Amino acid sequence: ILIPERMQLPQDSIPSVLQHLVTSIAQERNVGIIILVPSFASTQLWEDAANVVDKEMVLSSVKSLQEGKSLGPFVFANRYDGMDLAGNSCRLLIMAGLPMGASEYDIFRNSIFANTATINYELAQRIEQGMGRGARGPNDYCVVIATGKDLVDYLNRDSNKRLLTSS
């Protein structure tokens, strides 16, 4: 798990570095690349580097990854569970932003109850579900890059770290 914001990098260059990384790995390697973002509005940053998957194309895109017909890179909005991307279907996973939920209710609820035990536990669960898209079993692996100020801030808090499982 890599967190670029914790590295000695110019903070304003991180998005372009990640876009370049995605593009070059997609061209040079035969591995699946997934980018998880919290909402469709946040897919815009990735439009030049990856294929943004709309709601109607999620199942066919996942199947394409699983069968090795396409390795992406694909951007999925608010899809932190329900996608089994074992093996080469996902070797690089970027979580860009805190998975707060996409509905107006989720956003309202998270803003009202921010930093409460219930919300923090739900966020920890979504983060783990997201990271689990590329590592489905004991013999599976992927590089996970966690990025975005809100996600990094969440992961930096000791109280939130305790909500995550040791793996």
Short mmCIF file of N, CA and C in Angstrom, two decimals:
data_model
loop_
_atom_site.label_atom_id
_atom_site.label_comp_id
_atom_site.label_asym_id
_atom_site.label_seq_id
_atom_site.Cartn_x
_atom_site.Cartn_y
_atom_site.Cartn_z
N ILE A 1 0.86 -1.17 0.00
CA ILE A 1 0.00 0.00 0.00
C ILE A 1 0.90 1.22 0.00
N LEU A 2 0.75 2.03 -1.01
CA LEU A 2 1.54 3.26 -1.15
C LEU A 2 0.62 4.47 -0.98
N ILE A 3 1.13 5.46 -0.30
CA ILE A 3 0.38 6.70 -0.11
C ILE A 3 1.29 7.85 -0.55
N PRO A 4 1.15 8.30 -1.80
CA PRO A 4 2.04 9.33 -2.33
C PRO A 4 2.09 10.61 -1.50
N GLU A 5 0.97 10.99 -0.89
CA GLU A 5 0.95 12.21 -0.10
C GLU A 5 1.85 12.13 1.13
N ARG A 6 2.25 10.94 1.52
CA ARG A 6 3.17 10.77 2.64
C ARG A 6 4.63 10.75 2.19
N MET A 7 4.85 10.80 0.90
CA MET A 7 6.20 10.77 0.35
C MET A 7 6.68 12.19 0.10
N GLN A 8 7.97 12.32 -0.07
CA GLN A 8 8.54 13.64 -0.34
C GLN A 8 8.39 13.95 -1.83
N LEU A 9 7.18 14.26 -2.18
CA LEU A 9 6.85 14.64 -3.55
C LEU A 9 6.14 15.99 -3.50
N PRO A 10 6.30 16.78 -4.54
CA PRO A 10 5.50 18.01 -4.58
C PRO A 10 4.01 17.62 -4.64
N GLN A 11 3.24 18.04 -3.67
CA GLN A 11 1.86 17.61 -3.53
C GLN A 11 1.02 17.93 -4.77
N ASP A 12 1.29 19.04 -5.41
CA ASP A 12 0.49 19.41 -6.58
C ASP A 12 0.81 18.57 -7.81
N SER A 13 1.91 17.80 -7.78
CA SER A 13 2.27 16.97 -8.93
C SER A 13 1.73 15.55 -8.82
N ILE A 14 1.19 15.18 -7.67
CA ILE A 14 0.76 13.79 -7.46
C ILE A 14 -0.29 13.33 -8.48
N PRO A 15 -1.34 14.11 -8.75
CA PRO A 15 -2.32 13.63 -9.74
C PRO A 15 -1.71 13.36 -11.11
N SER A 16 -0.85 14.24 -11.60
CA SER A 16 -0.26 14.02 -12.93
C SER A 16 0.73 12.86 -12.91
N VAL A 17 1.44 12.67 -11.81
CA VAL A 17 2.36 11.53 -11.69
C VAL A 17 1.56 10.22 -11.74
N LEU A 18 0.45 10.17 -11.03
CA LEU A 18 -0.38 8.97 -11.02
C LEU A 18 -1.00 8.70 -12.39
N GLN A 19 -1.44 9.75 -13.07
CA GLN A 19 -1.98 9.57 -14.42
C GLN A 19 -0.91 9.01 -15.36
N HIS A 20 0.29 9.54 -15.25
CA HIS A 20 1.40 9.04 -16.07
C HIS A 20 1.72 7.59 -15.72
N LEU A 21 1.72 7.26 -14.45
CA LEU A 21 1.97 5.90 -14.00
C LEU A 21 0.94 4.94 -14.59
N VAL A 22 -0.32 5.29 -14.51
CA VAL A 22 -1.38 4.45 -15.05
C VAL A 22 -1.20 4.25 -16.55
N THR A 23 -0.94 5.32 -17.26
CA THR A 23 -0.77 5.24 -18.71
C THR A 23 0.42 4.37 -19.08
N SER A 24 1.55 4.55 -18.41
CA SER A 24 2.74 3.78 -18.78
C SER A 24 2.61 2.31 -18.38
N ILE A 25 2.03 2.01 -17.23
CA ILE A 25 1.85 0.60 -16.86
C ILE A 25 0.88 -0.07 -17.82
N ALA A 26 -0.16 0.63 -18.22
CA ALA A 26 -1.13 0.08 -19.17
C ALA A 26 -0.45 -0.27 -20.49
N GLN A 27 0.52 0.53 -20.91
CA GLN A 27 1.19 0.30 -22.18
C GLN A 27 2.28 -0.76 -22.08
N GLU A 28 2.93 -0.89 -20.92
CA GLU A 28 4.10 -1.74 -20.79
C GLU A 28 3.84 -3.10 -20.15
N ARG A 29 2.78 -3.24 -19.41
CA ARG A 29 2.52 -4.47 -18.66
C ARG A 29 1.22 -5.10 -19.12
N ASN A 30 1.09 -6.37 -18.87
CA ASN A 30 -0.12 -7.08 -19.23
C ASN A 30 -0.91 -7.39 -17.95
N VAL A 31 -1.27 -6.34 -17.22
CA VAL A 31 -1.97 -6.50 -15.95
C VAL A 31 -3.13 -5.52 -15.87
N GLY A 32 -4.13 -5.89 -15.10
CA GLY A 32 -5.30 -5.05 -14.93
C GLY A 32 -5.03 -3.87 -14.01
N ILE A 33 -5.62 -2.75 -14.37
CA ILE A 33 -5.48 -1.52 -13.59
C ILE A 33 -6.87 -0.98 -13.29
N ILE A 34 -7.13 -0.76 -12.01
CA ILE A 34 -8.44 -0.28 -11.55
C ILE A 34 -8.23 1.00 -10.76
N ILE A 35 -9.12 1.95 -10.98
CA ILE A 35 -9.11 3.19 -10.22
C ILE A 35 -10.51 3.32 -9.60
N LEU A 36 -10.56 3.40 -8.29
CA LEU A 36 -11.82 3.56 -7.58
C LEU A 36 -11.94 4.99 -7.08
N VAL A 37 -13.02 5.64 -7.44
CA VAL A 37 -13.27 7.01 -7.01
C VAL A 37 -14.64 7.06 -6.32
N PRO A 38 -14.86 8.03 -5.44
CA PRO A 38 -16.10 8.05 -4.67
C PRO A 38 -17.36 8.46 -5.43
N SER A 39 -17.22 9.12 -6.58
CA SER A 39 -18.41 9.61 -7.29
C SER A 39 -18.08 9.78 -8.77
N PHE A 40 -19.14 9.91 -9.58
CA PHE A 40 -18.92 10.14 -11.01
C PHE A 40 -18.28 11.50 -11.26
N ALA A 41 -18.55 12.47 -10.40
CA ALA A 41 -17.93 13.79 -10.55
C ALA A 41 -16.41 13.68 -10.43
N SER A 42 -15.92 12.76 -9.61
CA SER A 42 -14.48 12.64 -9.41
C SER A 42 -13.79 11.78 -10.48
N THR A 43 -14.53 11.31 -11.47
CA THR A 43 -13.91 10.55 -12.56
C THR A 43 -13.19 11.46 -13.54
N GLN A 44 -13.53 12.73 -13.55
CA GLN A 44 -12.98 13.67 -14.54
C GLN A 44 -11.46 13.71 -14.54
N LEU A 45 -10.86 13.62 -13.37
CA LEU A 45 -9.40 13.66 -13.27
C LEU A 45 -8.75 12.54 -14.07
N TRP A 46 -9.45 11.43 -14.24
CA TRP A 46 -8.86 10.23 -14.84
C TRP A 46 -9.25 10.02 -16.30
N GLU A 47 -10.08 10.88 -16.86
CA GLU A 47 -10.61 10.67 -18.21
C GLU A 47 -9.54 10.52 -19.27
N ASP A 48 -8.41 11.21 -19.13
CA ASP A 48 -7.34 11.12 -20.14
C ASP A 48 -6.48 9.87 -19.97
N ALA A 49 -6.49 9.28 -18.79
CA ALA A 49 -5.60 8.15 -18.50
C ALA A 49 -6.31 6.80 -18.49
N ALA A 50 -7.64 6.80 -18.38
CA ALA A 50 -8.35 5.53 -18.20
C ALA A 50 -9.76 5.62 -18.77
N ASN A 51 -10.39 4.46 -18.89
CA ASN A 51 -11.77 4.36 -19.36
C ASN A 51 -12.72 4.50 -18.17
N VAL A 52 -13.55 5.53 -18.19
CA VAL A 52 -14.53 5.73 -17.14
C VAL A 52 -15.71 4.80 -17.43
N VAL A 53 -16.04 3.95 -16.45
CA VAL A 53 -17.10 2.97 -16.63
C VAL A 53 -18.40 3.53 -16.06
N ASP A 54 -19.42 3.64 -16.92
CA ASP A 54 -20.71 4.11 -16.40
C ASP A 54 -21.47 2.93 -15.80
N LYS A 55 -22.56 3.22 -15.12
CA LYS A 55 -23.31 2.21 -14.37
C LYS A 55 -23.72 1.02 -15.23
N GLU A 56 -24.09 1.27 -16.47
CA GLU A 56 -24.57 0.21 -17.36
C GLU A 56 -23.46 -0.72 -17.81
N MET A 57 -22.21 -0.28 -17.73
CA MET A 57 -21.09 -1.06 -18.26
C MET A 57 -20.26 -1.75 -17.18
N VAL A 58 -20.65 -1.64 -15.92
CA VAL A 58 -19.85 -2.21 -14.83
C VAL A 58 -19.68 -3.71 -15.00
N LEU A 59 -20.79 -4.43 -15.16
CA LEU A 59 -20.71 -5.89 -15.24
C LEU A 59 -19.89 -6.36 -16.43
N SER A 60 -20.09 -5.76 -17.59
CA SER A 60 -19.32 -6.18 -18.77
C SER A 60 -17.84 -5.81 -18.64
N SER A 61 -17.54 -4.69 -18.01
CA SER A 61 -16.14 -4.31 -17.80
C SER A 61 -15.45 -5.26 -16.82
N VAL A 62 -16.14 -5.63 -15.75
CA VAL A 62 -15.58 -6.57 -14.78
C VAL A 62 -15.35 -7.93 -15.45
N LYS A 63 -16.32 -8.38 -16.23
CA LYS A 63 -16.18 -9.66 -16.94
C LYS A 63 -15.00 -9.62 -17.90
N SER A 64 -14.84 -8.51 -18.59
CA SER A 64 -13.73 -8.34 -19.52
C SER A 64 -12.39 -8.42 -18.79
N LEU A 65 -12.32 -7.82 -17.61
CA LEU A 65 -11.11 -7.90 -16.78
C LEU A 65 -10.86 -9.34 -16.31
N GLN A 66 -11.89 -9.99 -15.82
CA GLN A 66 -11.76 -11.35 -15.31
C GLN A 66 -11.30 -12.32 -16.39
N GLU A 67 -11.79 -12.13 -17.60
CA GLU A 67 -11.45 -13.03 -18.71
C GLU A 67 -10.16 -12.62 -19.42
N GLY A 68 -9.58 -11.49 -19.02
CA GLY A 68 -8.35 -11.02 -19.64
C GLY A 68 -8.54 -10.43 -21.02
N LYS A 69 -9.77 -10.15 -21.41
CA LYS A 69 -10.04 -9.55 -22.72
C LYS A 69 -9.62 -8.09 -22.76
N SER A 70 -9.72 -7.43 -21.61
CA SER A 70 -9.27 -6.05 -21.47
C SER A 70 -8.70 -5.90 -20.07
N LEU A 71 -7.66 -5.13 -19.97
CA LEU A 71 -7.03 -4.92 -18.67
C LEU A 71 -7.14 -3.47 -18.21
N GLY A 72 -7.95 -2.72 -18.92
CA GLY A 72 -8.17 -1.34 -18.53
C GLY A 72 -7.09 -0.43 -19.07
N PRO A 73 -6.79 0.56 -18.32
CA PRO A 73 -7.28 0.92 -17.00
C PRO A 73 -8.73 1.37 -17.02
N PHE A 74 -9.44 1.00 -15.95
CA PHE A 74 -10.84 1.34 -15.79
C PHE A 74 -11.03 2.17 -14.53
N VAL A 75 -11.92 3.16 -14.61
CA VAL A 75 -12.30 3.96 -13.45
C VAL A 75 -13.73 3.57 -13.08
N PHE A 76 -13.89 3.14 -11.83
CA PHE A 76 -15.20 2.79 -11.30
C PHE A 76 -15.58 3.80 -10.23
N ALA A 77 -16.77 4.37 -10.35
CA ALA A 77 -17.26 5.33 -9.36
C ALA A 77 -18.11 4.62 -8.32
N ASN A 78 -17.72 4.81 -7.06
CA ASN A 78 -18.48 4.29 -5.92
C ASN A 78 -18.74 2.79 -6.03
N ARG A 79 -17.72 2.02 -6.40
CA ARG A 79 -17.81 0.56 -6.52
C ARG A 79 -16.74 -0.07 -5.64
N TYR A 80 -17.06 -0.22 -4.37
CA TYR A 80 -16.07 -0.73 -3.42
C TYR A 80 -16.31 -2.18 -3.05
N ASP A 81 -17.40 -2.75 -3.52
CA ASP A 81 -17.65 -4.16 -3.26
C ASP A 81 -18.35 -4.77 -4.47
N GLY A 82 -18.45 -6.10 -4.46
CA GLY A 82 -19.17 -6.79 -5.52
C GLY A 82 -18.40 -7.00 -6.80
N MET A 83 -17.10 -6.74 -6.81
CA MET A 83 -16.29 -6.98 -8.01
C MET A 83 -15.14 -7.90 -7.62
N ASP A 84 -15.12 -9.10 -8.17
CA ASP A 84 -14.06 -10.05 -7.90
C ASP A 84 -13.01 -9.93 -8.99
N LEU A 85 -11.89 -9.31 -8.66
CA LEU A 85 -10.85 -9.04 -9.66
C LEU A 85 -9.54 -9.72 -9.25
N ALA A 86 -9.57 -11.02 -9.20
CA ALA A 86 -8.40 -11.79 -8.78
C ALA A 86 -7.38 -11.90 -9.92
N GLY A 87 -6.17 -12.32 -9.55
CA GLY A 87 -5.11 -12.56 -10.54
C GLY A 87 -4.74 -11.31 -11.30
N ASN A 88 -4.42 -11.48 -12.57
CA ASN A 88 -3.98 -10.35 -13.40
C ASN A 88 -5.09 -9.36 -13.72
N SER A 89 -6.32 -9.65 -13.33
CA SER A 89 -7.39 -8.70 -13.62
C SER A 89 -7.24 -7.41 -12.82
N CYS A 90 -6.45 -7.46 -11.73
CA CYS A 90 -6.15 -6.23 -10.98
C CYS A 90 -4.82 -6.39 -10.27
N ARG A 91 -3.79 -5.79 -10.82
CA ARG A 91 -2.47 -5.78 -10.17
C ARG A 91 -2.09 -4.40 -9.68
N LEU A 92 -2.79 -3.37 -10.17
CA LEU A 92 -2.62 -2.01 -9.67
C LEU A 92 -4.00 -1.46 -9.38
N LEU A 93 -4.20 -1.07 -8.14
CA LEU A 93 -5.48 -0.51 -7.69
C LEU A 93 -5.21 0.85 -7.09
N ILE A 94 -5.86 1.86 -7.62
CA ILE A 94 -5.73 3.20 -7.07
C ILE A 94 -7.06 3.56 -6.42
N MET A 95 -7.00 3.88 -5.15
CA MET A 95 -8.18 4.42 -4.45
C MET A 95 -7.96 5.92 -4.35
N ALA A 96 -8.74 6.66 -5.11
CA ALA A 96 -8.57 8.11 -5.19
C ALA A 96 -9.74 8.80 -4.51
N GLY A 97 -9.56 9.08 -3.24
CA GLY A 97 -10.60 9.77 -2.49
C GLY A 97 -11.28 8.87 -1.48
N LEU A 98 -11.83 9.49 -0.47
CA LEU A 98 -12.52 8.79 0.61
C LEU A 98 -13.87 8.29 0.11
N PRO A 99 -14.16 7.01 0.29
CA PRO A 99 -15.43 6.45 -0.21
C PRO A 99 -16.63 6.82 0.67
N MET A 100 -17.08 8.04 0.54
CA MET A 100 -18.14 8.58 1.39
C MET A 100 -19.53 8.12 0.97
N GLY A 101 -19.69 7.58 -0.20
CA GLY A 101 -21.01 7.26 -0.73
C GLY A 101 -21.39 8.30 -1.76
N ALA A 102 -22.25 7.93 -2.67
CA ALA A 102 -22.56 8.83 -3.78
C ALA A 102 -23.94 9.46 -3.70
N SER A 103 -24.83 8.87 -2.94
CA SER A 103 -26.19 9.42 -2.91
C SER A 103 -26.21 10.70 -2.07
N GLU A 104 -27.23 11.50 -2.30
CA GLU A 104 -27.38 12.72 -1.52
C GLU A 104 -27.54 12.39 -0.05
N TYR A 105 -28.24 11.30 0.24
CA TYR A 105 -28.42 10.88 1.63
C TYR A 105 -27.07 10.54 2.27
N ASP A 106 -26.23 9.77 1.56
CA ASP A 106 -24.91 9.41 2.10
C ASP A 106 -24.09 10.66 2.40
N ILE A 107 -24.07 11.58 1.48
CA ILE A 107 -23.28 12.81 1.65
C ILE A 107 -23.82 13.62 2.82
N PHE A 108 -25.13 13.76 2.90
CA PHE A 108 -25.75 14.49 4.02
C PHE A 108 -25.42 13.81 5.34
N ARG A 109 -25.62 12.51 5.40
CA ARG A 109 -25.37 11.75 6.63
C ARG A 109 -23.92 11.86 7.06
N ASN A 110 -23.00 11.74 6.11
CA ASN A 110 -21.58 11.84 6.43
C ASN A 110 -21.20 13.23 6.90
N SER A 111 -21.82 14.26 6.36
CA SER A 111 -21.48 15.62 6.79
C SER A 111 -22.03 15.91 8.19
N ILE A 112 -23.21 15.39 8.49
CA ILE A 112 -23.82 15.62 9.80
C ILE A 112 -23.10 14.82 10.90
N PHE A 113 -22.78 13.57 10.60
CA PHE A 113 -22.20 12.68 11.60
C PHE A 113 -20.72 12.43 11.39
N ALA A 114 -20.02 13.35 10.76
CA ALA A 114 -18.59 13.20 10.47
C ALA A 114 -17.81 12.87 11.73
N ASN A 115 -16.87 11.98 11.60
CA ASN A 115 -15.96 11.57 12.67
C ASN A 115 -16.65 10.88 13.85
N THR A 116 -17.85 10.37 13.65
CA THR A 116 -18.46 9.56 14.70
C THR A 116 -18.00 8.11 14.51
N ALA A 117 -18.13 7.33 15.54
CA ALA A 117 -17.68 5.94 15.49
C ALA A 117 -18.38 5.16 14.37
N THR A 118 -19.67 5.38 14.21
CA THR A 118 -20.42 4.65 13.19
C THR A 118 -19.93 4.99 11.79
N ILE A 119 -19.81 6.26 11.49
CA ILE A 119 -19.35 6.68 10.16
C ILE A 119 -17.93 6.21 9.92
N ASN A 120 -17.05 6.38 10.89
CA ASN A 120 -15.65 5.96 10.72
C ASN A 120 -15.55 4.45 10.50
N TYR A 121 -16.37 3.67 11.19
CA TYR A 121 -16.37 2.23 10.99
C TYR A 121 -16.84 1.88 9.58
N GLU A 122 -17.91 2.54 9.12
CA GLU A 122 -18.41 2.30 7.76
C GLU A 122 -17.37 2.67 6.71
N LEU A 123 -16.67 3.77 6.93
CA LEU A 123 -15.62 4.18 6.00
C LEU A 123 -14.48 3.16 5.98
N ALA A 124 -14.08 2.68 7.15
CA ALA A 124 -13.02 1.66 7.23
C ALA A 124 -13.45 0.42 6.45
N GLN A 125 -14.69 0.04 6.60
CA GLN A 125 -15.21 -1.13 5.90
C GLN A 125 -15.16 -0.92 4.39
N ARG A 126 -15.58 0.25 3.91
CA ARG A 126 -15.55 0.54 2.47
C ARG A 126 -14.11 0.58 1.94
N ILE A 127 -13.20 1.16 2.72
CA ILE A 127 -11.80 1.21 2.30
C ILE A 127 -11.26 -0.21 2.15
N GLU A 128 -11.52 -1.06 3.13
CA GLU A 128 -11.05 -2.44 3.05
C GLU A 128 -11.71 -3.19 1.89
N GLN A 129 -12.99 -2.96 1.67
CA GLN A 129 -13.67 -3.59 0.55
C GLN A 129 -13.04 -3.15 -0.77
N GLY A 130 -12.73 -1.87 -0.87
CA GLY A 130 -12.09 -1.36 -2.08
C GLY A 130 -10.73 -1.99 -2.30
N MET A 131 -9.92 -2.02 -1.27
CA MET A 131 -8.59 -2.62 -1.39
C MET A 131 -8.68 -4.11 -1.69
N GLY A 132 -9.74 -4.73 -1.23
CA GLY A 132 -9.92 -6.16 -1.46
C GLY A 132 -10.31 -6.52 -2.88
N ARG A 133 -10.59 -5.54 -3.72
CA ARG A 133 -10.93 -5.84 -5.12
C ARG A 133 -9.79 -6.55 -5.81
N GLY A 134 -8.56 -6.21 -5.46
CA GLY A 134 -7.41 -6.78 -6.16
C GLY A 134 -6.68 -7.86 -5.40
N ALA A 135 -7.02 -8.09 -4.18
CA ALA A 135 -6.35 -9.14 -3.40
C ALA A 135 -7.44 -10.02 -2.80
N ARG A 136 -7.82 -11.04 -3.53
CA ARG A 136 -8.98 -11.84 -3.16
C ARG A 136 -8.66 -13.06 -2.30
N GLY A 137 -7.40 -13.48 -2.26
CA GLY A 137 -7.06 -14.66 -1.49
C GLY A 137 -5.61 -14.62 -1.05
N PRO A 138 -5.16 -15.64 -0.32
CA PRO A 138 -3.81 -15.63 0.23
C PRO A 138 -2.70 -15.65 -0.84
N ASN A 139 -3.00 -16.13 -2.02
CA ASN A 139 -1.98 -16.18 -3.08
C ASN A 139 -2.15 -15.05 -4.10
N ASP A 140 -3.01 -14.12 -3.81
CA ASP A 140 -3.28 -13.02 -4.72
C ASP A 140 -2.61 -11.75 -4.20
N TYR A 141 -2.33 -10.82 -5.08
CA TYR A 141 -1.66 -9.59 -4.68
C TYR A 141 -1.95 -8.48 -5.68
N CYS A 142 -1.79 -7.27 -5.21
CA CYS A 142 -1.81 -6.10 -6.08
C CYS A 142 -1.18 -4.94 -5.34
N VAL A 143 -0.71 -3.97 -6.07
CA VAL A 143 -0.22 -2.74 -5.49
C VAL A 143 -1.43 -1.84 -5.31
N VAL A 144 -1.56 -1.27 -4.12
CA VAL A 144 -2.66 -0.35 -3.83
C VAL A 144 -2.04 1.03 -3.59
N ILE A 145 -2.57 2.01 -4.30
CA ILE A 145 -2.17 3.39 -4.08
C ILE A 145 -3.37 4.13 -3.51
N ALA A 146 -3.23 4.64 -2.30
CA ALA A 146 -4.28 5.42 -1.66
C ALA A 146 -3.91 6.89 -1.82
N THR A 147 -4.80 7.67 -2.39
CA THR A 147 -4.49 9.06 -2.66
C THR A 147 -5.73 9.94 -2.47
N GLY A 148 -5.51 11.20 -2.34
CA GLY A 148 -6.58 12.15 -2.11
C GLY A 148 -6.54 12.63 -0.67
N LYS A 149 -6.62 13.93 -0.49
CA LYS A 149 -6.47 14.52 0.85
C LYS A 149 -7.41 13.91 1.87
N ASP A 150 -8.68 13.74 1.51
CA ASP A 150 -9.64 13.21 2.48
C ASP A 150 -9.34 11.77 2.88
N LEU A 151 -8.95 10.94 1.93
CA LEU A 151 -8.60 9.55 2.24
C LEU A 151 -7.32 9.48 3.07
N VAL A 152 -6.32 10.25 2.70
CA VAL A 152 -5.06 10.27 3.43
C VAL A 152 -5.27 10.78 4.86
N ASP A 153 -6.04 11.85 5.00
CA ASP A 153 -6.34 12.37 6.34
C ASP A 153 -7.02 11.30 7.19
N TYR A 154 -7.97 10.58 6.61
CA TYR A 154 -8.66 9.51 7.33
C TYR A 154 -7.66 8.43 7.77
N LEU A 155 -6.82 8.00 6.84
CA LEU A 155 -5.86 6.93 7.14
C LEU A 155 -4.78 7.37 8.13
N ASN A 156 -4.52 8.65 8.24
CA ASN A 156 -3.49 9.15 9.15
C ASN A 156 -3.93 9.16 10.61
N ARG A 157 -5.23 9.11 10.87
CA ARG A 157 -5.72 9.16 12.25
C ARG A 157 -5.59 7.79 12.91
N ASP A 158 -4.91 7.77 14.06
CA ASP A 158 -4.71 6.51 14.79
C ASP A 158 -6.04 5.84 15.14
N SER A 159 -7.03 6.62 15.51
CA SER A 159 -8.33 6.04 15.88
C SER A 159 -8.95 5.31 14.69
N ASN A 160 -8.73 5.80 13.48
CA ASN A 160 -9.26 5.14 12.29
C ASN A 160 -8.43 3.92 11.91
N LYS A 161 -7.12 3.99 12.11
CA LYS A 161 -6.26 2.84 11.82
C LYS A 161 -6.68 1.63 12.64
N ARG A 162 -7.12 1.86 13.85
CA ARG A 162 -7.55 0.75 14.73
C ARG A 162 -8.81 0.07 14.20
N LEU A 163 -9.56 0.75 13.34
CA LEU A 163 -10.77 0.16 12.77
C LEU A 163 -10.47 -0.77 11.60
N LEU A 164 -9.28 -0.66 11.05
CA LEU A 164 -8.89 -1.51 9.91
C LEU A 164 -8.32 -2.83 10.42
N THR A 165 -8.55 -3.89 9.67
CA THR A 165 -7.99 -5.18 10.07
C THR A 165 -6.48 -5.16 9.83
N SER A 166 -5.78 -6.04 10.49
CA SER A 166 -4.32 -6.05 10.40
C SER A 166 -3.84 -6.35 8.98
N SER A 167 -4.60 -7.12 8.22
CA SER A 167 -4.16 -7.41 6.86
C SER A 167 -4.35 -6.21 5.96
#
